[in-house]
Coordinates of C-alpha atoms in Angstrom, one line a residue:
M199 CA 122.4 41.2 186.6
D200 CA 124.4 40.2 189.9
K201 CA 125.3 43.8 190.7
R202 CA 121.6 45.1 190.5
K203 CA 120.5 42.0 192.5
K204 CA 122.9 42.7 195.2
L205 CA 122.0 46.5 195.3
G206 CA 118.3 45.4 195.8
L207 CA 117.3 46.7 192.3
D208 CA 115.2 45.3 189.7
Y209 CA 117.1 42.8 187.3
E210 CA 116.5 40.2 184.8
N211 CA 117.4 36.6 185.8
R212 CA 119.2 34.0 183.8
K213 CA 115.8 32.9 182.4
G214 CA 115.0 36.2 181.2
K215 CA 112.3 36.8 183.9
K216 CA 111.9 40.4 185.1
M217 CA 112.5 40.3 188.9
S218 CA 111.3 43.3 190.9
K219 CA 113.3 45.6 193.2
K220 CA 113.4 45.1 197.0
L221 CA 110.9 47.2 198.8
F222 CA 110.9 47.9 202.5
S223 CA 107.4 47.0 204.1
C224 CA 106.8 47.9 207.7
L225 CA 105.0 45.3 209.9
N226 CA 101.5 46.5 210.7
G227 CA 100.6 46.1 214.5
M228 CA 102.4 44.0 217.0
C229 CA 104.5 41.3 215.3
C230 CA 105.1 39.3 218.5
K231 CA 104.9 39.2 222.2
Q232 CA 108.4 40.9 222.4
K233 CA 106.9 44.0 220.8
C234 CA 109.7 44.3 218.6
N235 CA 108.1 47.2 216.6
V236 CA 108.3 49.3 219.7
V237 CA 112.0 48.4 220.3
C238 CA 113.1 49.3 216.8
S239 CA 111.2 52.1 215.2
E240 CA 110.0 52.1 211.5
E241 CA 112.7 54.7 210.6
T242 CA 115.5 52.6 212.0
Q243 CA 114.3 49.7 210.2
K244 CA 114.2 51.6 207.0
Q245 CA 117.9 53.0 207.4
I246 CA 119.2 49.4 208.2
F247 CA 117.5 48.0 205.0
K248 CA 118.9 50.9 202.9
D249 CA 122.5 50.5 204.5
F250 CA 122.2 46.9 204.0
Y251 CA 121.6 46.8 200.1
L252 CA 124.0 49.8 199.6
L253 CA 126.6 47.3 200.5
G254 CA 126.5 45.8 197.0
N255 CA 128.3 42.8 198.1
S256 CA 126.8 39.3 198.6
V257 CA 129.8 38.2 201.0
A258 CA 129.4 41.6 203.1
Q259 CA 125.7 41.1 203.4
D260 CA 126.1 37.5 204.3
Q261 CA 128.4 38.6 207.0
V262 CA 125.8 41.0 208.5
I263 CA 123.2 38.4 208.4
M264 CA 125.3 35.8 210.2
D265 CA 126.5 38.4 212.8
G266 CA 122.7 39.1 213.8
I267 CA 122.2 35.2 214.3
Q268 CA 123.0 33.4 217.6
I269 CA 123.0 29.7 217.5
M270 CA 122.6 27.8 221.1
D271 CA 121.8 24.6 222.3
K272 CA 118.2 23.8 223.0
K273 CA 117.0 24.2 226.6
R274 CA 114.3 21.5 226.3
A275 CA 113.9 18.3 224.7
T276 CA 110.8 18.2 222.6
K277 CA 109.5 16.0 219.9
I278 CA 106.8 16.9 217.4
F279 CA 104.7 14.0 216.1
R280 CA 103.1 14.2 212.7
R281 CA 99.4 13.1 212.8
E282 CA 99.5 11.9 209.1
E283 CA 102.7 10.2 209.5
P284 CA 103.5 9.3 213.1
E285 CA 106.5 7.2 212.2
K286 CA 108.2 10.5 211.1
T287 CA 109.2 13.0 214.1
H288 CA 111.2 16.3 214.1
N289 CA 113.5 16.8 216.6
R290 CA 114.9 20.4 217.0
Q291 CA 118.5 20.2 217.6
I292 CA 119.3 24.2 218.3
T293 CA 117.8 27.5 219.4
V294 CA 118.3 30.3 217.2
K295 CA 118.0 33.9 218.4
Y296 CA 118.1 37.2 216.1
Y297 CA 119.6 40.6 216.9
L298 CA 119.8 44.0 215.2
N299 CA 122.6 46.4 216.1
L300 CA 120.8 49.7 217.5
N301 CA 123.3 52.4 218.6
G302 CA 126.0 50.0 219.2
N303 CA 124.1 47.6 221.1
R304 CA 122.7 44.4 220.3
Q305 CA 118.9 44.3 220.5
E306 CA 117.1 40.9 220.3
I307 CA 114.2 40.9 218.0
C308 CA 111.9 38.1 216.5
K309 CA 112.5 36.3 213.5
K310 CA 109.8 37.8 211.4
M311 CA 111.3 41.4 212.0
F312 CA 114.7 40.2 211.2
Q313 CA 113.6 38.9 207.7
N314 CA 111.6 42.0 207.2
T315 CA 114.3 44.4 208.1
Y316 CA 116.8 42.9 205.8
G317 CA 114.0 42.1 203.1
I318 CA 115.2 38.5 203.1
S319 CA 113.1 35.1 202.9
R320 CA 112.9 32.4 205.3
G321 CA 115.1 30.2 203.0
K322 CA 117.7 32.7 203.1
V323 CA 117.7 32.8 206.9
D324 CA 118.1 29.0 207.0
V325 CA 121.0 29.0 204.4
M326 CA 122.8 31.6 206.7
I327 CA 122.1 29.3 209.8
L328 CA 123.7 26.5 208.1
K329 CA 126.6 28.6 206.8
K330 CA 127.3 29.8 210.4
M331 CA 127.0 26.3 211.9
S332 CA 129.6 25.1 209.4
S333 CA 132.1 28.0 209.9
A334 CA 134.5 27.6 212.7
T335 CA 135.1 31.3 212.9
G336 CA 131.6 32.6 212.0
I337 CA 132.9 34.5 209.0
S338 CA 131.3 34.4 205.6
S339 CA 133.1 32.5 203.2
T340 CA 133.1 33.2 199.4
T341 CA 130.3 31.7 197.2
G342 CA 132.5 29.0 195.9
K343 CA 131.3 29.7 192.1
G344 CA 133.8 28.4 189.6
A345 CA 136.2 26.8 192.5
H346 CA 136.7 23.5 190.6
K347 CA 140.0 22.0 189.5
P348 CA 141.1 22.9 186.0
H349 CA 140.0 20.8 183.3
N350 CA 142.8 18.6 181.9
F351 CA 142.6 17.6 178.1
N352 CA 144.9 16.0 176.0
I353 CA 146.9 18.6 173.9
D354 CA 146.6 16.5 170.9
I355 CA 143.0 16.7 170.9
R356 CA 142.9 20.4 171.4
T357 CA 145.5 20.7 168.5
R358 CA 143.4 18.7 166.2
I359 CA 140.2 20.7 167.1
L360 CA 142.3 24.0 166.5
N361 CA 143.6 22.7 163.1
H362 CA 140.0 21.7 162.1
I363 CA 138.9 25.3 162.8
K364 CA 141.7 26.8 160.8
S365 CA 140.9 24.6 157.9
F366 CA 137.7 26.8 157.1
P367 CA 138.3 29.7 154.9
L368 CA 138.4 33.1 156.4
Q369 CA 137.2 36.5 155.2
E370 CA 138.3 40.1 156.2
S371 CA 135.8 42.9 157.1
H372 CA 135.0 44.6 154.0
Y373 CA 133.8 47.8 155.9
A374 CA 136.7 48.3 158.3
R375 CA 139.6 46.4 157.2
K376 CA 142.1 49.5 158.0
R377 CA 140.6 49.7 161.6
T378 CA 140.5 46.0 162.6
S379 CA 142.3 42.9 161.7
R380 CA 139.4 40.7 163.0
L381 CA 138.7 37.6 160.7
Y382 CA 135.2 36.0 159.9
L383 CA 133.9 32.6 159.1
S384 CA 131.2 32.2 156.6
S385 CA 127.5 33.1 157.8
S386 CA 126.2 29.7 156.8
L387 CA 128.3 28.2 159.4
N388 CA 127.8 27.8 163.1
I389 CA 129.5 25.9 165.9
S390 CA 127.1 23.2 166.0
K391 CA 127.5 22.5 162.2
M392 CA 131.3 22.9 162.6
Y393 CA 131.4 20.3 165.5
D394 CA 129.4 17.9 163.2
L395 CA 131.9 18.4 160.6
Y396 CA 134.6 17.7 163.0
K397 CA 133.0 14.3 164.1
D398 CA 132.8 13.4 160.4
Y399 CA 136.5 14.4 160.0
C400 CA 137.6 12.3 163.0
H401 CA 135.7 9.3 161.6
Q402 CA 137.2 9.6 158.0
H403 CA 140.7 9.9 159.4
G404 CA 140.5 7.2 162.1
F405 CA 140.7 9.4 165.1
K406 CA 139.0 8.3 168.3
D407 CA 136.4 11.0 169.0
E408 CA 137.0 11.9 172.5
S409 CA 136.1 15.6 172.4
S410 CA 132.8 17.1 173.5
Y411 CA 130.7 20.0 172.1
W412 CA 131.8 21.9 175.0
L413 CA 135.4 21.6 174.4
Y414 CA 135.1 22.4 170.7
R415 CA 133.2 25.6 171.6
T416 CA 135.8 26.3 174.3
V417 CA 138.8 26.1 171.7
F418 CA 136.7 27.9 169.1
S419 CA 136.2 30.9 171.6
E420 CA 140.1 31.0 172.2
T421 CA 140.6 31.7 168.4
G422 CA 138.8 35.1 168.5
L423 CA 137.0 34.2 165.3
K424 CA 133.4 35.5 164.5
F425 CA 130.7 34.4 162.2
K426 CA 130.0 36.9 159.5
L427 CA 126.8 38.4 160.3
P428 CA 123.6 38.4 157.8
Y429 CA 122.4 41.9 156.7
V430 CA 119.8 41.8 159.4
D431 CA 121.9 43.6 162.0
T432 CA 120.9 44.7 165.3
C433 CA 121.4 48.3 166.5
K434 CA 124.7 48.9 168.3
T435 CA 123.3 51.9 170.1
C436 CA 120.3 50.2 171.3
D437 CA 122.2 47.1 172.4
E438 CA 124.7 49.2 174.3
F439 CA 121.9 50.9 176.0
K440 CA 120.3 47.6 177.0
I441 CA 123.6 46.6 178.7
K442 CA 124.6 49.7 180.2
S443 CA 121.2 50.7 181.6
K444 CA 121.4 47.7 183.9
H445 CA 124.7 48.9 185.9
V446 CA 124.2 52.7 186.2
F447 CA 121.9 54.6 188.3
D448 CA 120.6 58.1 189.3
E449 CA 122.0 60.9 187.1
E450 CA 124.0 58.5 184.9
L451 CA 120.8 56.4 184.2
Q452 CA 119.0 59.8 183.3
I453 CA 121.6 60.9 180.9
L454 CA 121.7 57.4 179.4
N455 CA 117.9 57.6 179.0
Q456 CA 118.1 60.9 177.3
K457 CA 120.6 59.7 174.7
N458 CA 118.4 56.6 174.0
Q459 CA 115.5 58.8 173.5
D460 CA 117.3 61.2 171.1
H461 CA 118.4 58.0 169.3
I462 CA 114.8 56.7 169.0
N463 CA 113.7 60.1 167.8
M464 CA 116.2 60.0 165.0
V465 CA 115.0 56.4 164.1
E466 CA 111.3 57.6 164.0
L467 CA 112.4 60.8 162.0
A468 CA 114.0 58.7 159.3
Y469 CA 111.2 56.2 159.1
N470 CA 108.5 59.0 159.0
S471 CA 110.5 60.7 156.4
K472 CA 110.3 57.6 154.1
K473 CA 106.7 57.3 154.9
E474 CA 105.7 60.7 153.9
D475 CA 107.9 60.6 150.7
K476 CA 106.0 57.4 149.8
V477 CA 102.7 59.0 150.4
L478 CA 103.9 62.0 148.0
L479 CA 104.2 59.5 145.3
T480 CA 100.3 59.2 145.0
T481 CA 100.0 62.9 144.3
T482 CA 103.2 63.9 142.5
P483 CA 103.6 62.2 139.2
S484 CA 107.0 63.9 138.7
L485 CA 108.4 62.3 141.8
K486 CA 110.3 59.1 142.1
V487 CA 111.4 57.4 145.2
I488 CA 113.9 54.2 145.2
V489 CA 115.6 52.2 147.9
F490 CA 118.8 50.2 147.3
D491 CA 121.0 47.9 149.0
L492 CA 123.8 45.3 148.3
Q493 CA 122.8 41.8 149.1
Q494 CA 125.1 39.4 151.2
C495 CA 127.8 37.9 148.9
L496 CA 126.5 34.9 146.9
P497 CA 129.0 32.0 147.0
T498 CA 129.9 30.4 143.7
P499 CA 129.7 27.4 143.0
D500 CA 127.0 26.8 145.6
L501 CA 127.0 23.0 146.1
K502 CA 125.2 20.7 148.7
T503 CA 128.3 18.8 149.6
N504 CA 130.0 19.7 153.1
I505 CA 133.5 19.9 151.4
V506 CA 132.4 23.3 150.3
F507 CA 132.5 24.7 153.8
Y508 CA 136.3 24.3 153.7
K509 CA 136.9 26.0 150.3
R510 CA 137.1 29.6 149.2
Q511 CA 134.5 30.4 146.6
L512 CA 134.0 33.0 144.0
W513 CA 131.9 35.9 145.0
T514 CA 128.8 36.9 143.1
Y515 CA 127.2 40.3 143.9
N516 CA 123.7 41.6 143.6
E517 CA 122.8 45.3 144.1
T518 CA 119.1 45.7 144.3
I519 CA 117.1 48.8 143.6
R520 CA 113.3 48.9 144.5
D521 CA 111.5 51.5 142.6
L522 CA 108.8 52.4 144.9
S523 CA 107.0 54.4 142.5
K524 CA 106.3 51.5 140.1
N525 CA 106.8 48.8 142.7
E526 CA 109.5 47.2 140.7
S527 CA 112.8 45.7 141.7
Y528 CA 115.9 45.5 139.7
C529 CA 118.9 43.2 140.5
Y530 CA 122.1 44.5 138.9
M531 CA 124.5 41.5 139.2
W532 CA 128.1 40.6 138.5
H533 CA 130.9 38.8 140.1
E534 CA 134.3 39.6 141.5
A535 CA 136.4 38.9 138.5
I536 CA 134.3 41.6 136.7
A537 CA 134.4 44.4 139.4
G538 CA 134.6 45.0 143.1
R539 CA 131.7 45.9 145.4
G540 CA 132.6 49.4 146.6
S541 CA 131.4 52.9 145.9
I542 CA 132.6 52.8 142.3
E543 CA 130.3 50.0 141.5
V544 CA 127.4 51.2 143.6
A545 CA 127.7 54.7 141.8
S546 CA 127.9 53.1 138.4
I547 CA 124.8 50.9 139.0
L548 CA 122.9 54.0 140.1
Y549 CA 123.9 55.9 137.1
K550 CA 122.8 53.1 134.9
F551 CA 119.4 53.1 136.5
I552 CA 118.9 56.8 136.1
Q553 CA 119.9 56.6 132.4
G554 CA 117.6 53.7 131.8
K555 CA 114.7 53.7 134.1
I556 CA 113.9 57.3 135.0
D557 CA 111.5 58.6 132.5
N558 CA 111.7 62.0 131.1
N559 CA 108.7 63.4 133.1
I560 CA 110.6 62.7 136.5
T561 CA 112.0 66.1 137.9
H562 CA 112.6 64.9 141.5
L563 CA 114.5 61.8 142.6
I564 CA 114.5 60.6 146.3
T565 CA 116.9 57.7 147.4
Y566 CA 117.0 55.8 150.7
S567 CA 119.8 53.5 151.7
D568 CA 121.9 52.3 154.8
T569 CA 124.8 54.4 155.9
C570 CA 127.7 52.3 154.7
S571 CA 130.5 54.9 153.8
G572 CA 132.3 52.5 151.8
Q573 CA 129.5 52.1 149.2
N574 CA 126.6 54.5 149.6
R575 CA 127.8 57.7 151.5
N576 CA 131.0 59.1 149.9
I577 CA 132.5 61.4 147.3
N578 CA 132.1 58.9 144.3
V579 CA 128.5 58.6 144.6
A580 CA 128.1 62.4 145.1
L581 CA 130.1 62.9 141.8
M582 CA 127.8 60.5 140.2
F583 CA 124.7 62.3 141.1
M584 CA 125.9 65.6 140.2
F585 CA 127.2 64.2 136.7
A586 CA 123.8 62.2 136.3
L587 CA 121.8 65.6 136.7
Q588 CA 123.7 67.2 133.8
N589 CA 123.2 64.1 131.5
H590 CA 119.3 63.6 132.3
P591 CA 116.7 65.7 130.2
S592 CA 114.2 66.3 133.0
L593 CA 115.6 65.5 136.4
Q594 CA 116.1 68.7 138.4
I595 CA 116.8 67.5 142.0
V596 CA 118.1 64.5 143.7
D597 CA 117.8 63.9 147.5
Q598 CA 119.9 61.2 148.9
K599 CA 118.6 60.1 152.5
F600 CA 120.1 57.7 155.0
L601 CA 118.2 55.8 157.6
V602 CA 119.7 55.3 161.1
P603 CA 122.4 52.5 161.4
G604 CA 120.8 49.4 163.0
H605 CA 117.4 50.6 161.8
T606 CA 117.8 50.3 158.1
H607 CA 115.2 48.0 157.0
L608 CA 114.4 48.7 153.4
E609 CA 111.9 47.1 151.0
C610 CA 114.7 45.7 148.8
D611 CA 115.9 43.6 151.8
S612 CA 112.6 41.6 151.4
D613 CA 113.9 40.9 147.8
H614 CA 117.1 39.6 149.4
S615 CA 115.3 37.5 151.8
R616 CA 113.1 35.9 149.2
I617 CA 116.2 35.0 147.1
E618 CA 117.9 33.3 150.2
R619 CA 114.5 31.6 151.2
C620 CA 114.0 30.2 147.5
K621 CA 117.8 29.0 147.6
K622 CA 117.2 27.0 150.6
Q623 CA 114.1 25.3 149.3
S624 CA 115.5 24.8 146.0
E625 CA 117.4 21.7 144.9
S626 CA 119.1 23.5 141.9
T627 CA 122.9 23.6 141.8
I628 CA 124.8 26.9 141.2
S629 CA 127.9 26.2 139.2
I630 CA 128.9 29.5 137.7
P631 CA 127.6 33.3 138.2
N632 CA 125.2 32.9 135.3
D633 CA 123.4 30.3 137.2
W634 CA 122.8 32.8 139.9
Y635 CA 121.5 35.5 137.4
N636 CA 119.1 32.9 136.1
F637 CA 118.0 31.5 139.6
V638 CA 117.2 35.2 140.7
R639 CA 115.1 35.8 137.3
N640 CA 112.9 32.8 138.2
V641 CA 112.5 33.5 141.9
R642 CA 108.6 33.8 142.4
G643 CA 106.8 36.6 144.3
K644 CA 104.2 39.6 143.8
I645 CA 107.3 41.8 142.6
P646 CA 109.2 39.9 139.8
L647 CA 113.1 40.5 140.1
K648 CA 114.4 42.0 136.9
V649 CA 118.1 41.0 136.5
I650 CA 120.5 43.3 134.6
E651 CA 123.9 41.7 134.0
M652 CA 126.7 44.2 134.7
E653 CA 129.7 44.3 132.3
Q654 CA 133.1 46.1 132.8
I655 CA 132.2 48.7 130.4
D656 CA 129.2 49.8 132.8
F657 CA 131.7 50.8 135.7
K658 CA 132.6 54.4 135.3
S659 CA 135.4 56.3 137.1
F660 CA 133.5 59.1 138.5
S661 CA 136.6 60.3 140.5
S662 CA 138.1 61.4 137.2
L663 CA 135.9 64.6 137.6
L664 CA 138.1 65.5 140.4
S665 CA 141.2 65.9 138.1
G666 CA 138.9 68.1 135.8
P667 CA 136.2 70.7 136.7
L668 CA 135.9 69.9 140.4
V669 CA 138.1 69.6 143.3
K670 CA 137.8 67.5 146.8
R671 CA 137.3 69.8 149.7
A672 CA 137.2 69.2 153.5
L673 CA 135.5 72.6 154.5
D674 CA 132.1 73.8 153.5
T675 CA 131.4 77.6 152.3
D676 CA 131.4 78.7 156.0
K677 CA 135.0 77.2 156.4
E678 CA 133.6 74.4 158.7
K679 CA 135.0 70.9 158.5
I680 CA 132.5 68.4 156.9
N681 CA 132.1 64.9 158.4
W682 CA 130.7 62.5 155.5
L683 CA 129.7 59.9 158.2
K684 CA 127.4 62.3 160.0
M685 CA 125.4 63.4 156.6
T686 CA 121.9 62.1 156.7
W687 CA 120.4 64.1 153.8
I688 CA 122.4 65.2 150.7
R689 CA 120.8 67.3 148.1
Y690 CA 122.0 67.8 144.3
D691 CA 120.5 70.1 141.8
K692 CA 121.5 71.4 138.4
T693 CA 124.3 73.7 139.9
F694 CA 127.2 71.3 139.1
G695 CA 130.0 71.0 141.7
I696 CA 127.5 72.2 144.7
I697 CA 126.4 69.7 147.4
Q698 CA 123.7 70.6 150.1
F699 CA 123.9 68.6 153.1
K700 CA 122.4 68.2 156.6
Y701 CA 123.4 66.1 159.7
T702 CA 119.5 65.5 160.3
L703 CA 116.5 64.7 158.3
N704 CA 114.6 67.5 160.0
K705 CA 112.9 69.3 157.0
E706 CA 113.2 72.7 159.1
A707 CA 117.1 72.4 159.4
P708 CA 119.0 74.6 156.8
F709 CA 121.4 72.9 154.4
R710 CA 124.9 73.6 154.6
I711 CA 126.9 74.0 151.3
L712 CA 129.9 72.0 150.0
D713 CA 131.3 73.7 146.8
L714 CA 133.6 71.4 144.7
R715 CA 134.2 73.7 142.0
K716 CA 137.5 75.0 141.1
G717 CA 138.3 78.7 141.4
A718 CA 138.2 79.7 137.8
I719 CA 135.2 77.5 137.1
R720 CA 133.1 79.4 139.6
T721 CA 132.9 82.4 137.5
R722 CA 131.4 80.5 134.3
N723 CA 127.6 80.9 133.9
R724 CA 125.5 77.8 134.5
A725 CA 124.8 77.0 130.8
E726 CA 128.5 77.1 129.8
L727 CA 129.4 74.8 132.8
T728 CA 126.4 72.4 132.0
S729 CA 127.3 72.2 128.4
G730 CA 131.0 71.4 129.3
V731 CA 130.0 68.6 131.7
S732 CA 127.7 67.0 129.3
N733 CA 130.6 66.5 126.7
I734 CA 132.8 64.7 129.3
R735 CA 133.3 61.0 128.6
L736 CA 134.1 59.2 131.8
P737 CA 136.7 56.6 131.5
Q738 CA 136.2 52.9 132.5
T739 CA 137.2 51.8 135.9
Y740 CA 138.6 48.3 134.7
N741 CA 140.3 47.6 131.3
G742 CA 140.5 43.8 131.9
P743 CA 139.4 40.7 134.1
L744 CA 140.2 41.2 137.8
S745 CA 142.4 38.8 139.6
I746 CA 141.5 36.7 142.5
Y747 CA 144.0 35.5 145.1
S748 CA 145.8 32.3 144.2
E749 CA 144.7 30.4 147.3
K750 CA 141.1 30.9 146.2
K751 CA 141.6 29.5 142.7
K752 CA 143.4 26.7 144.0
D753 CA 140.3 25.8 146.1
L754 CA 138.0 26.4 143.1
I755 CA 139.9 24.1 140.9
S756 CA 139.7 21.5 143.7
L757 CA 136.0 21.6 143.3
L758 CA 136.0 21.0 139.5
P759 CA 135.3 17.2 140.0
L760 CA 132.0 18.3 141.4
L761 CA 131.0 20.3 138.6
D762 CA 130.0 19.6 135.0
P763 CA 133.0 19.6 132.6
I764 CA 131.2 22.4 130.6
Y765 CA 132.0 24.7 133.5
H766 CA 135.6 23.9 134.1
Q767 CA 137.1 26.3 131.7
F768 CA 135.5 29.3 133.3
Y769 CA 137.4 28.6 136.5
K770 CA 140.7 27.6 134.7
D771 CA 140.7 31.2 133.0
L772 CA 140.4 33.1 136.1
K773 CA 143.4 35.3 136.7
T774 CA 145.4 35.3 140.0
N775 CA 147.6 37.4 142.2
T776 CA 149.0 37.0 145.7
R777 CA 146.7 37.5 148.7
A778 CA 149.1 40.4 149.9
A779 CA 149.0 42.2 146.5
M780 CA 145.0 41.6 146.4
I781 CA 144.7 43.2 150.0
Q782 CA 147.1 46.2 149.0
Q783 CA 144.8 46.7 145.9
S784 CA 141.6 46.7 147.9
D785 CA 143.0 49.0 150.3
E786 CA 143.9 51.6 147.7
E787 CA 140.3 51.2 146.3
S788 CA 139.0 51.7 149.9
S789 CA 141.1 54.9 150.3
S790 CA 139.7 56.2 147.1
E791 CA 136.1 55.7 148.6
D792 CA 136.7 57.9 151.9

């Protein structure tokens, strides 16, 4: 904002109001008795105006204005009497003259032309007069913003605030743990709520509350912690454009605008693709279109007491599939002691849906989802679709399409919002994961939510196919490197081991081919290969309850006095492991999803 303002460009002020750019306007006719517009031509005024704002520095600009002002004692003593308020008089103490530098000479002009040439207001001129009068040297000083003594706070208070912030359980990034070590607080928290809890903490422990909200916020910002965002995310590309467009000009701005337009075109192409596929449903009975997404983790137990904010809770998961063909929603639910929440789980749920919910008259399945590579766009899900095609009696083609990151609104997101909204309005207590299952079943709406409880036997290891008839490859059939992160359209058909893909949703663009078949298998005929795949029995991913880390179980046990005794044994039976071992295990799972 400040940079654009100093350059005379349009900008947005701190209140969000759009301020127009500075425009040069020539004075029409004679501006004064001195005939200033004759002394200084319009072209000269324009050049001075342009050079003034190209300085782009408020101190330099102020100095130019101050250099053009000459302050002198008044020559005559005059008094101006106000007719309405005769007791008040205005005594002018000084005389001010205004100058422009023309060809190395100072040319006196009137105040009106001085303001007009620099594009400044009368108020700005008055401020510069006061600055020049207060300056012994006539040199413009800095603005003085932020020139205050450093705040001194009791170190004990800052330490107490920091310890309180650290008392809240932290979460790691599920999607980018290998790229960042940033830690997150629960999305149900915010700084205002944490500050209120801090005041309660001080009251309970007998501390004198001497810290303000501002100090609490300052200490919090120094920790580098962030609040975990809900699933309604903004677009990173759009946000970057909004910021960068305020600070680049000319050719750079044109390039930036073109990139933004390309991004908008991709977004529109994705939404139009989904819209067209939904229209096809009305005329194509053999087509099915679904959207799917994983809901934000559901904390268990979910209690009303404030102490829960300080405790690590068990996560309950909900993968929702909206069948746009029948306008039905299916919530596949489980908890973290049963399975994780990666590509293995998503692939297994989609396989269960295909096997149980796709009728024998369906030949073409189209799916839409976000671009999360750890869950939706990876080799495990691809292996599942290829395997499912060989084991479904009528399905011939599966098209997997992805929306643009930041613009991934799906119909199942409204199901998640409905669940969260109902929970906020409900007085019911969630003690164990089964309570979440029953709660979701009873959520009201035009489209009922059908809950399917997942068991460990439902989670299959599709990656085992890579040690059998298929092999993982990094090059397509044209020997070009593939990039899973750029794929926006993946197609599978009855030819087992063949993946067709594009980096665009443009129907006219050709598919590239990724052949995962081993050399010897490529020579087999299709019927023989299909028969062999149909006889494959996939192993289970898990063979027993998963462990949670010991610190989490300790927190869960501490919450037992707030739960009905009939639920205590569920938490006592949870297996544990060290945090380091859990992270290593999770990283290994993430590696297998790449």
